[in-house]
mmCIF file with all atom_site columns, C-alpha atoms in Angstrom:
data_model
loop_
_atom_site.group_PDB
_atom_site.id
_atom_site.type_symbol
_atom_site.label_atom_id
_atom_site.label_alt_id
_atom_site.label_comp_id
_atom_site.label_asym_id
_atom_site.label_entity_id
_atom_site.label_seq_id
_atom_site.pdbx_PDB_ins_code
_atom_site.Cartn_x
_atom_site.Cartn_y
_atom_site.Cartn_z
_atom_site.occupancy
_atom_site.B_iso_or_equiv
_atom_site.pdbx_formal_charge
_atom_site.auth_seq_id
_atom_site.auth_comp_id
_atom_site.auth_asym_id
_atom_site.auth_atom_id
_atom_site.pdbx_PDB_model_num
ATOM 1   C CA . MET A 1 1   ? 139.683 9.425  21.944 1.00 0.00 ? 1   MET A CA 1
ATOM 2   C CA . ARG A 1 2   ? 136.558 11.396 22.485 1.00 0.00 ? 2   ARG A CA 1
ATOM 3   C CA . GLY A 1 3   ? 136.945 10.968 26.258 1.00 0.00 ? 3   GLY A CA 1
ATOM 4   C CA . ARG A 1 4   ? 140.419 12.392 26.191 1.00 0.00 ? 4   ARG A CA 1
ATOM 5   C CA . ILE A 1 5   ? 139.193 15.535 24.314 1.00 0.00 ? 5   ILE A CA 1
ATOM 6   C CA . VAL A 1 6   ? 136.395 16.153 26.781 1.00 0.00 ? 6   VAL A CA 1
ATOM 7   C CA . GLY A 1 7   ? 138.795 15.687 29.695 1.00 0.00 ? 7   GLY A CA 1
ATOM 8   C CA . ALA A 1 8   ? 141.352 18.111 28.209 1.00 0.00 ? 8   ALA A CA 1
ATOM 9   C CA . GLY A 1 9   ? 138.617 20.624 27.680 1.00 0.00 ? 9   GLY A CA 1
ATOM 10  C CA . VAL A 1 10  ? 137.485 20.431 31.359 1.00 0.00 ? 10  VAL A CA 1
ATOM 11  C CA . ALA A 1 11  ? 141.182 20.803 32.523 1.00 0.00 ? 11  ALA A CA 1
ATOM 12  C CA . VAL A 1 12  ? 141.575 23.941 30.267 1.00 0.00 ? 12  VAL A CA 1
ATOM 13  C CA . LEU A 1 13  ? 138.406 25.516 31.729 1.00 0.00 ? 13  LEU A CA 1
ATOM 14  C CA . LEU A 1 14  ? 139.487 24.886 35.336 1.00 0.00 ? 14  LEU A CA 1
ATOM 15  C CA . ALA A 1 15  ? 142.877 26.305 34.577 1.00 0.00 ? 15  ALA A CA 1
ATOM 16  C CA . THR A 1 16  ? 141.545 29.519 33.071 1.00 0.00 ? 16  THR A CA 1
ATOM 17  C CA . GLY A 1 17  ? 139.452 30.415 36.167 1.00 0.00 ? 17  GLY A CA 1
ATOM 18  C CA . CYS A 1 18  ? 135.985 29.310 35.162 1.00 0.00 ? 18  CYS A CA 1
ATOM 19  C CA . GLY A 1 19  ? 135.894 27.019 38.135 1.00 0.00 ? 19  GLY A CA 1
ATOM 20  C CA . ALA A 1 20  ? 137.340 29.513 40.648 1.00 0.00 ? 20  ALA A CA 1
ATOM 21  C CA . GLU A 1 21  ? 135.272 30.652 43.566 1.00 0.00 ? 21  GLU A CA 1
ATOM 22  C CA . ALA A 1 22  ? 133.980 34.209 43.812 1.00 0.00 ? 22  ALA A CA 1
ATOM 23  C CA . ASP A 1 23  ? 135.805 36.527 46.192 1.00 0.00 ? 23  ASP A CA 1
ATOM 24  C CA . GLU A 1 24  ? 132.622 37.341 48.197 1.00 0.00 ? 24  GLU A CA 1
ATOM 25  C CA . PRO A 1 25  ? 129.804 34.966 49.066 1.00 0.00 ? 25  PRO A CA 1
ATOM 26  C CA . VAL A 1 26  ? 126.463 35.731 47.522 1.00 0.00 ? 26  VAL A CA 1
ATOM 27  C CA . ALA A 1 27  ? 123.571 36.000 50.028 1.00 0.00 ? 27  ALA A CA 1
ATOM 28  C CA . VAL A 1 28  ? 120.631 33.803 49.097 1.00 0.00 ? 28  VAL A CA 1
ATOM 29  C CA . PRO A 1 29  ? 117.364 34.541 50.763 1.00 0.00 ? 29  PRO A CA 1
ATOM 30  C CA . PRO A 1 30  ? 115.715 31.619 52.613 1.00 0.00 ? 30  PRO A CA 1
ATOM 31  C CA . PRO A 1 31  ? 112.878 29.991 50.707 1.00 0.00 ? 31  PRO A CA 1
ATOM 32  C CA . ALA A 1 32  ? 109.359 31.068 51.585 1.00 0.00 ? 32  ALA A CA 1
ATOM 33  C CA . PRO A 1 33  ? 107.598 28.727 53.929 1.00 0.00 ? 33  PRO A CA 1
ATOM 34  C CA . ILE A 1 34  ? 105.243 26.313 52.277 1.00 0.00 ? 34  ILE A CA 1
ATOM 35  C CA . THR A 1 35  ? 101.768 26.020 53.665 1.00 0.00 ? 35  THR A CA 1
ATOM 36  C CA . ILE A 1 36  ? 100.030 22.747 53.203 1.00 0.00 ? 36  ILE A CA 1
ATOM 37  C CA . ASP A 1 37  ? 96.313  22.471 53.963 1.00 0.00 ? 37  ASP A CA 1
ATOM 38  C CA . VAL A 1 38  ? 96.034  19.078 55.591 1.00 0.00 ? 38  VAL A CA 1
ATOM 39  C CA . ALA A 1 39  ? 92.593  17.516 55.870 1.00 0.00 ? 39  ALA A CA 1
ATOM 40  C CA . ALA A 1 40  ? 91.118  16.852 59.264 1.00 0.00 ? 40  ALA A CA 1
ATOM 41  C CA . ALA A 1 41  ? 90.646  13.195 58.171 1.00 0.00 ? 41  ALA A CA 1
ATOM 42  C CA . SER A 1 42  ? 94.422  12.753 58.223 1.00 0.00 ? 42  SER A CA 1
ATOM 43  C CA . SER A 1 43  ? 94.350  12.659 61.945 1.00 0.00 ? 43  SER A CA 1
ATOM 44  C CA . GLY A 1 44  ? 92.357  9.431  61.796 1.00 0.00 ? 44  GLY A CA 1
ATOM 45  C CA . GLY A 1 45  ? 89.669  8.143  64.244 1.00 0.00 ? 45  GLY A CA 1
ATOM 46  C CA . ALA A 1 46  ? 86.507  10.268 64.316 1.00 0.00 ? 46  ALA A CA 1
ATOM 47  C CA . CYS A 1 47  ? 88.407  12.954 62.388 1.00 0.00 ? 47  CYS A CA 1
ATOM 48  C CA . ARG A 1 48  ? 87.847  10.827 59.232 1.00 0.00 ? 48  ARG A CA 1
ATOM 49  C CA . LEU A 1 49  ? 84.266  12.050 59.373 1.00 0.00 ? 49  LEU A CA 1
ATOM 50  C CA . LEU A 1 50  ? 85.124  15.766 59.408 1.00 0.00 ? 50  LEU A CA 1
ATOM 51  C CA . ASP A 1 51  ? 86.357  18.083 56.631 1.00 0.00 ? 51  ASP A CA 1
ATOM 52  C CA . PHE A 1 52  ? 87.582  21.594 57.454 1.00 0.00 ? 52  PHE A CA 1
ATOM 53  C CA . GLY A 1 53  ? 85.781  23.010 54.336 1.00 0.00 ? 53  GLY A CA 1
ATOM 54  C CA . VAL A 1 54  ? 82.521  21.384 55.168 1.00 0.00 ? 54  VAL A CA 1
ATOM 55  C CA . ILE A 1 55  ? 82.787  22.649 58.750 1.00 0.00 ? 55  ILE A CA 1
ATOM 56  C CA . GLU A 1 56  ? 83.438  26.168 57.518 1.00 0.00 ? 56  GLU A CA 1
ATOM 57  C CA . GLN A 1 57  ? 80.543  25.950 55.047 1.00 0.00 ? 57  GLN A CA 1
ATOM 58  C CA . HIS A 1 58  ? 78.075  25.050 57.774 1.00 0.00 ? 58  HIS A CA 1
ATOM 59  C CA . ALA A 1 59  ? 79.357  26.700 60.871 1.00 0.00 ? 59  ALA A CA 1
ATOM 60  C CA . GLY A 1 60  ? 81.190  29.734 59.369 1.00 0.00 ? 60  GLY A CA 1
ATOM 61  C CA . PHE A 1 61  ? 84.386  29.082 61.248 1.00 0.00 ? 61  PHE A CA 1
ATOM 62  C CA . ARG A 1 62  ? 87.754  28.062 59.762 1.00 0.00 ? 62  ARG A CA 1
ATOM 63  C CA . PHE A 1 63  ? 89.538  25.351 61.638 1.00 0.00 ? 63  PHE A CA 1
ATOM 64  C CA . ASP A 1 64  ? 92.884  23.961 60.549 1.00 0.00 ? 64  ASP A CA 1
ATOM 65  C CA . VAL A 1 65  ? 94.133  21.620 63.308 1.00 0.00 ? 65  VAL A CA 1
ATOM 66  C CA . ALA A 1 66  ? 92.569  18.247 64.254 1.00 0.00 ? 66  ALA A CA 1
ATOM 67  C CA . ALA A 1 67  ? 93.427  15.616 66.915 1.00 0.00 ? 67  ALA A CA 1
ATOM 68  C CA . ALA A 1 68  ? 91.808  12.261 67.334 1.00 0.00 ? 68  ALA A CA 1
ATOM 69  C CA . SER A 1 69  ? 91.484  10.023 70.297 1.00 0.00 ? 69  SER A CA 1
ATOM 70  C CA . ALA A 1 70  ? 89.873  6.679  71.100 1.00 0.00 ? 70  ALA A CA 1
ATOM 71  C CA . THR A 1 71  ? 88.949  5.100  74.431 1.00 0.00 ? 71  THR A CA 1
ATOM 72  C CA . GLY A 1 72  ? 87.148  1.790  74.310 1.00 0.00 ? 72  GLY A CA 1
ATOM 73  C CA . ASP A 1 73  ? 84.216  2.079  71.886 1.00 0.00 ? 73  ASP A CA 1
ATOM 74  C CA . SER A 1 74  ? 84.305  5.930  71.815 1.00 0.00 ? 74  SER A CA 1
ATOM 75  C CA . HIS A 1 75  ? 86.059  7.938  69.204 1.00 0.00 ? 75  HIS A CA 1
ATOM 76  C CA . THR A 1 76  ? 86.675  11.623 69.487 1.00 0.00 ? 76  THR A CA 1
ATOM 77  C CA . CYS A 1 77  ? 87.938  14.379 67.125 1.00 0.00 ? 77  CYS A CA 1
ATOM 78  C CA . VAL A 1 78  ? 88.711  17.950 68.268 1.00 0.00 ? 78  VAL A CA 1
ATOM 79  C CA . VAL A 1 79  ? 89.285  20.683 65.687 1.00 0.00 ? 79  VAL A CA 1
ATOM 80  C CA . ARG A 1 80  ? 90.666  24.104 66.364 1.00 0.00 ? 80  ARG A CA 1
ATOM 81  C CA . ALA A 1 81  ? 92.247  27.093 64.720 1.00 0.00 ? 81  ALA A CA 1
ATOM 82  C CA . GLU A 1 82  ? 96.065  26.725 64.961 1.00 0.00 ? 82  GLU A CA 1
ATOM 83  C CA . GLN A 1 83  ? 96.757  29.867 66.935 1.00 0.00 ? 83  GLN A CA 1
ATOM 84  C CA . ALA A 1 84  ? 93.673  29.619 69.315 1.00 0.00 ? 84  ALA A CA 1
ATOM 85  C CA . THR A 1 85  ? 92.485  27.168 71.936 1.00 0.00 ? 85  THR A CA 1
ATOM 86  C CA . LEU A 1 86  ? 88.857  28.435 71.455 1.00 0.00 ? 86  LEU A CA 1
ATOM 87  C CA . PRO A 1 87  ? 86.619  28.002 69.637 1.00 0.00 ? 87  PRO A CA 1
ATOM 88  C CA . GLU A 1 88  ? 86.767  24.313 69.275 1.00 0.00 ? 88  GLU A CA 1
ATOM 89  C CA . LEU A 1 89  ? 84.550  21.738 67.779 1.00 0.00 ? 89  LEU A CA 1
ATOM 90  C CA . ALA A 1 90  ? 84.470  18.239 69.155 1.00 0.00 ? 90  ALA A CA 1
ATOM 91  C CA . LEU A 1 91  ? 82.800  15.178 67.511 1.00 0.00 ? 91  LEU A CA 1
ATOM 92  C CA . THR A 1 92  ? 82.341  12.019 69.599 1.00 0.00 ? 92  THR A CA 1
ATOM 93  C CA . VAL A 1 93  ? 80.974  8.770  68.325 1.00 0.00 ? 93  VAL A CA 1
ATOM 94  C CA . THR A 1 94  ? 80.346  5.834  70.592 1.00 0.00 ? 94  THR A CA 1
ATOM 95  C CA . GLU A 1 95  ? 79.220  2.354  69.736 1.00 0.00 ? 95  GLU A CA 1
ATOM 96  C CA . THR A 1 96  ? 76.057  1.551  71.720 1.00 0.00 ? 96  THR A CA 1
ATOM 97  C CA . SER A 1 97  ? 73.233  -0.924 72.051 1.00 0.00 ? 97  SER A CA 1
ATOM 98  C CA . ILE A 1 98  ? 70.651  1.584  73.402 1.00 0.00 ? 98  ILE A CA 1
ATOM 99  C CA . ASP A 1 99  ? 67.314  2.062  71.655 1.00 0.00 ? 99  ASP A CA 1
ATOM 100 C CA . ALA A 1 100 ? 65.442  5.264  70.897 1.00 0.00 ? 100 ALA A CA 1
ATOM 101 C CA . ALA A 1 101 ? 63.407  5.123  74.156 1.00 0.00 ? 101 ALA A CA 1
ATOM 102 C CA . THR A 1 102 ? 66.535  4.628  76.263 1.00 0.00 ? 102 THR A CA 1
ATOM 103 C CA . PHE A 1 103 ? 68.215  7.514  74.386 1.00 0.00 ? 103 PHE A CA 1
ATOM 104 C CA . THR A 1 104 ? 65.396  9.796  75.195 1.00 0.00 ? 104 THR A CA 1
ATOM 105 C CA . ALA A 1 105 ? 65.116  8.723  78.848 1.00 0.00 ? 105 ALA A CA 1
ATOM 106 C CA . ASP A 1 106 ? 68.857  8.448  79.679 1.00 0.00 ? 106 ASP A CA 1
ATOM 107 C CA . VAL A 1 107 ? 70.982  10.437 77.271 1.00 0.00 ? 107 VAL A CA 1
ATOM 108 C CA . VAL A 1 108 ? 69.046  13.554 76.342 1.00 0.00 ? 108 VAL A CA 1
ATOM 109 C CA . PRO A 1 109 ? 70.043  16.359 78.821 1.00 0.00 ? 109 PRO A CA 1
ATOM 110 C CA . ALA A 1 110 ? 67.506  18.357 80.865 1.00 0.00 ? 110 ALA A CA 1
ATOM 111 C CA . LYS A 1 111 ? 66.369  21.536 78.935 1.00 0.00 ? 111 LYS A CA 1
ATOM 112 C CA . ALA A 1 112 ? 67.416  20.062 75.616 1.00 0.00 ? 112 ALA A CA 1
ATOM 113 C CA . THR A 1 113 ? 65.192  20.552 72.605 1.00 0.00 ? 113 THR A CA 1
ATOM 114 C CA . LYS A 1 114 ? 64.073  17.746 70.285 1.00 0.00 ? 114 LYS A CA 1
ATOM 115 C CA . VAL A 1 115 ? 65.557  17.766 66.751 1.00 0.00 ? 115 VAL A CA 1
ATOM 116 C CA . THR A 1 116 ? 63.783  16.069 63.880 1.00 0.00 ? 116 THR A CA 1
ATOM 117 C CA . GLY A 1 117 ? 65.350  14.606 60.759 1.00 0.00 ? 117 GLY A CA 1
ATOM 118 C CA . LEU A 1 118 ? 68.622  13.632 62.402 1.00 0.00 ? 118 LEU A CA 1
ATOM 119 C CA . GLY A 1 119 ? 69.203  9.995  63.175 1.00 0.00 ? 119 GLY A CA 1
ATOM 120 C CA . GLN A 1 120 ? 66.547  7.925  65.087 1.00 0.00 ? 120 GLN A CA 1
ATOM 121 C CA . LYS A 1 121 ? 66.356  10.614 67.858 1.00 0.00 ? 121 LYS A CA 1
ATOM 122 C CA . ALA A 1 122 ? 68.172  13.819 68.408 1.00 0.00 ? 122 ALA A CA 1
ATOM 123 C CA . TYR A 1 123 ? 68.509  16.851 70.638 1.00 0.00 ? 123 TYR A CA 1
ATOM 124 C CA . ARG A 1 124 ? 70.064  20.307 70.741 1.00 0.00 ? 124 ARG A CA 1
ATOM 125 C CA . ARG A 1 125 ? 71.085  22.479 73.646 1.00 0.00 ? 125 ARG A CA 1
ATOM 126 C CA . THR A 1 126 ? 73.092  25.464 74.668 1.00 0.00 ? 126 THR A CA 1
ATOM 127 C CA . THR A 1 127 ? 74.883  25.962 77.976 1.00 0.00 ? 127 THR A CA 1
ATOM 128 C CA . SER A 1 128 ? 76.105  29.093 79.600 1.00 0.00 ? 128 SER A CA 1
ATOM 129 C CA . ALA A 1 129 ? 79.775  30.154 79.883 1.00 0.00 ? 129 ALA A CA 1
ATOM 130 C CA . LYS A 1 130 ? 81.744  28.639 82.677 1.00 0.00 ? 130 LYS A CA 1
ATOM 131 C CA . GLY A 1 131 ? 85.139  29.819 83.878 1.00 0.00 ? 131 GLY A CA 1
ATOM 132 C CA . ALA A 1 132 ? 87.570  30.375 80.980 1.00 0.00 ? 132 ALA A CA 1
ATOM 133 C CA . LEU A 1 133 ? 85.109  28.762 78.487 1.00 0.00 ? 133 LEU A CA 1
ATOM 134 C CA . GLY A 1 134 ? 82.425  30.516 76.578 1.00 0.00 ? 134 GLY A CA 1
ATOM 135 C CA . PRO A 1 135 ? 78.914  29.063 75.982 1.00 0.00 ? 135 PRO A CA 1
ATOM 136 C CA . VAL A 1 136 ? 78.529  25.631 74.487 1.00 0.00 ? 136 VAL A CA 1
ATOM 137 C CA . ALA A 1 137 ? 76.230  24.567 71.631 1.00 0.00 ? 137 ALA A CA 1
ATOM 138 C CA . GLU A 1 138 ? 75.654  20.854 71.452 1.00 0.00 ? 138 GLU A CA 1
ATOM 139 C CA . VAL A 1 139 ? 73.821  18.462 69.132 1.00 0.00 ? 139 VAL A CA 1
ATOM 140 C CA . GLY A 1 140 ? 73.505  14.828 70.027 1.00 0.00 ? 140 GLY A CA 1
ATOM 141 C CA . TRP A 1 141 ? 71.840  11.997 68.122 1.00 0.00 ? 141 TRP A CA 1
ATOM 142 C CA . LEU A 1 142 ? 71.282  8.281  68.007 1.00 0.00 ? 142 LEU A CA 1
ATOM 143 C CA . ALA A 1 143 ? 72.523  7.317  64.625 1.00 0.00 ? 143 ALA A CA 1
ATOM 144 C CA . ALA A 1 144 ? 71.903  4.175  62.645 1.00 0.00 ? 144 ALA A CA 1
ATOM 145 C CA . GLU A 1 145 ? 73.645  0.874  63.439 1.00 0.00 ? 145 GLU A CA 1
ATOM 146 C CA . GLY A 1 146 ? 74.278  1.464  67.097 1.00 0.00 ? 146 GLY A CA 1
ATOM 147 C CA . ARG A 1 147 ? 76.133  4.787  67.152 1.00 0.00 ? 147 ARG A CA 1
ATOM 148 C CA . LEU A 1 148 ? 75.672  7.602  69.546 1.00 0.00 ? 148 LEU A CA 1
ATOM 149 C CA . ALA A 1 149 ? 77.095  10.858 68.311 1.00 0.00 ? 149 ALA A CA 1
ATOM 150 C CA . THR A 1 150 ? 77.602  14.319 69.669 1.00 0.00 ? 150 THR A CA 1
ATOM 151 C CA . LEU A 1 151 ? 78.881  17.572 68.029 1.00 0.00 ? 151 LEU A CA 1
ATOM 152 C CA . ARG A 1 152 ? 79.875  20.049 70.686 1.00 0.00 ? 152 ARG A CA 1
ATOM 153 C CA . TYR A 1 153 ? 81.046  23.719 69.805 1.00 0.00 ? 153 TYR A CA 1
ATOM 154 C CA . THR A 1 154 ? 82.818  25.616 72.688 1.00 0.00 ? 154 THR A CA 1
ATOM 155 C CA . ALA A 1 155 ? 82.811  29.391 72.036 1.00 0.00 ? 155 ALA A CA 1
ATOM 156 C CA . PRO A 1 156 ? 85.492  31.694 73.232 1.00 0.00 ? 156 PRO A CA 1
ATOM 157 C CA . PRO A 1 157 ? 84.839  33.700 76.480 1.00 0.00 ? 157 PRO A CA 1
ATOM 158 C CA . GLY A 1 158 ? 82.763  36.696 75.944 1.00 0.00 ? 158 GLY A CA 1
ATOM 159 C CA . THR A 1 159 ? 80.436  35.122 73.316 1.00 0.00 ? 159 THR A CA 1
ATOM 160 C CA . ALA A 1 160 ? 76.847  35.682 73.971 1.00 0.00 ? 160 ALA A CA 1
ATOM 161 C CA . LYS A 1 161 ? 74.755  32.587 74.726 1.00 0.00 ? 161 LYS A CA 1
ATOM 162 C CA . SER A 1 162 ? 72.270  33.642 72.061 1.00 0.00 ? 162 SER A CA 1
ATOM 163 C CA . ASP A 1 163 ? 75.078  33.452 69.433 1.00 0.00 ? 163 ASP A CA 1
ATOM 164 C CA . ALA A 1 164 ? 75.963  29.942 70.557 1.00 0.00 ? 164 ALA A CA 1
ATOM 165 C CA . ASP A 1 165 ? 72.280  29.024 70.558 1.00 0.00 ? 165 ASP A CA 1
ATOM 166 C CA . ARG A 1 166 ? 71.906  30.199 66.925 1.00 0.00 ? 166 ARG A CA 1
ATOM 167 C CA . LEU A 1 167 ? 74.942  28.023 66.073 1.00 0.00 ? 167 LEU A CA 1
ATOM 168 C CA . THR A 1 168 ? 73.058  24.813 66.873 1.00 0.00 ? 168 THR A CA 1
ATOM 169 C CA . ASP A 1 169 ? 71.189  25.171 63.576 1.00 0.00 ? 169 ASP A CA 1
ATOM 170 C CA . ALA A 1 170 ? 74.586  25.063 61.833 1.00 0.00 ? 170 ALA A CA 1
ATOM 171 C CA . LEU A 1 171 ? 75.640  22.055 63.940 1.00 0.00 ? 171 LEU A CA 1
ATOM 172 C CA . ILE A 1 172 ? 72.439  20.162 62.928 1.00 0.00 ? 172 ILE A CA 1
ATOM 173 C CA . ALA A 1 173 ? 73.199  20.888 59.249 1.00 0.00 ? 173 ALA A CA 1
ATOM 174 C CA . LEU A 1 174 ? 76.753  19.706 59.724 1.00 0.00 ? 174 LEU A CA 1
ATOM 175 C CA . ALA A 1 175 ? 75.554  16.527 61.639 1.00 0.00 ? 175 ALA A CA 1
ATOM 176 C CA . LYS A 1 176 ? 73.378  15.627 58.754 1.00 0.00 ? 176 LYS A CA 1
ATOM 177 C CA . GLN A 1 177 ? 76.473  15.466 56.536 1.00 0.00 ? 177 GLN A CA 1
ATOM 178 C CA . LEU A 1 178 ? 78.188  12.949 58.818 1.00 0.00 ? 178 LEU A CA 1
ATOM 179 C CA . ASP A 1 179 ? 77.947  9.204  58.735 1.00 0.00 ? 179 ASP A CA 1
ATOM 180 C CA . PRO A 1 180 ? 79.004  7.804  62.093 1.00 0.00 ? 180 PRO A CA 1
ATOM 181 C CA . ARG A 1 181 ? 78.660  4.288  60.736 1.00 0.00 ? 181 ARG A CA 1
ATOM 182 C CA . ALA A 1 182 ? 81.932  4.910  58.787 1.00 0.00 ? 182 ALA A CA 1
ATOM 183 C CA . LEU A 1 183 ? 84.062  4.442  61.935 1.00 0.00 ? 183 LEU A CA 1
#
């Protein structure tokens, strides 16, 4: 009985115009875009070692896009700002069997400066701008458990080499936060 009464009530409402469509459509504004801050680690690979907030804290640059790649025993992560190709920060971690002496003799580039307190052995260097790239600040180290790691910051064109050189201190601080063994 109750179902018949409800059904009769709905029929009366529809018949009286409560269910009728409006003469003019109502314009509804599109919803605002939703911005989601995705962690660099979500890209996998070597990006699992990086965090956009930690990079910004140490290097002073805000990155928001990350891409990972792996070839053989090498894992790479490149981070950039969404709307710009430079600056970019690249982390490369490679499994290796070299020792500290071999690292010093064969891996450390010419004109690099020794870094203490980072891995078994470490270096820092800055290179001049080339072509469409600005100067490059680089920190490389032989980490524990057979890992060779490099953090490389490529500045936009027009950046002074001295600015990139000062950035190596920030890269060293960032490198000390990373654990390449986690790959």
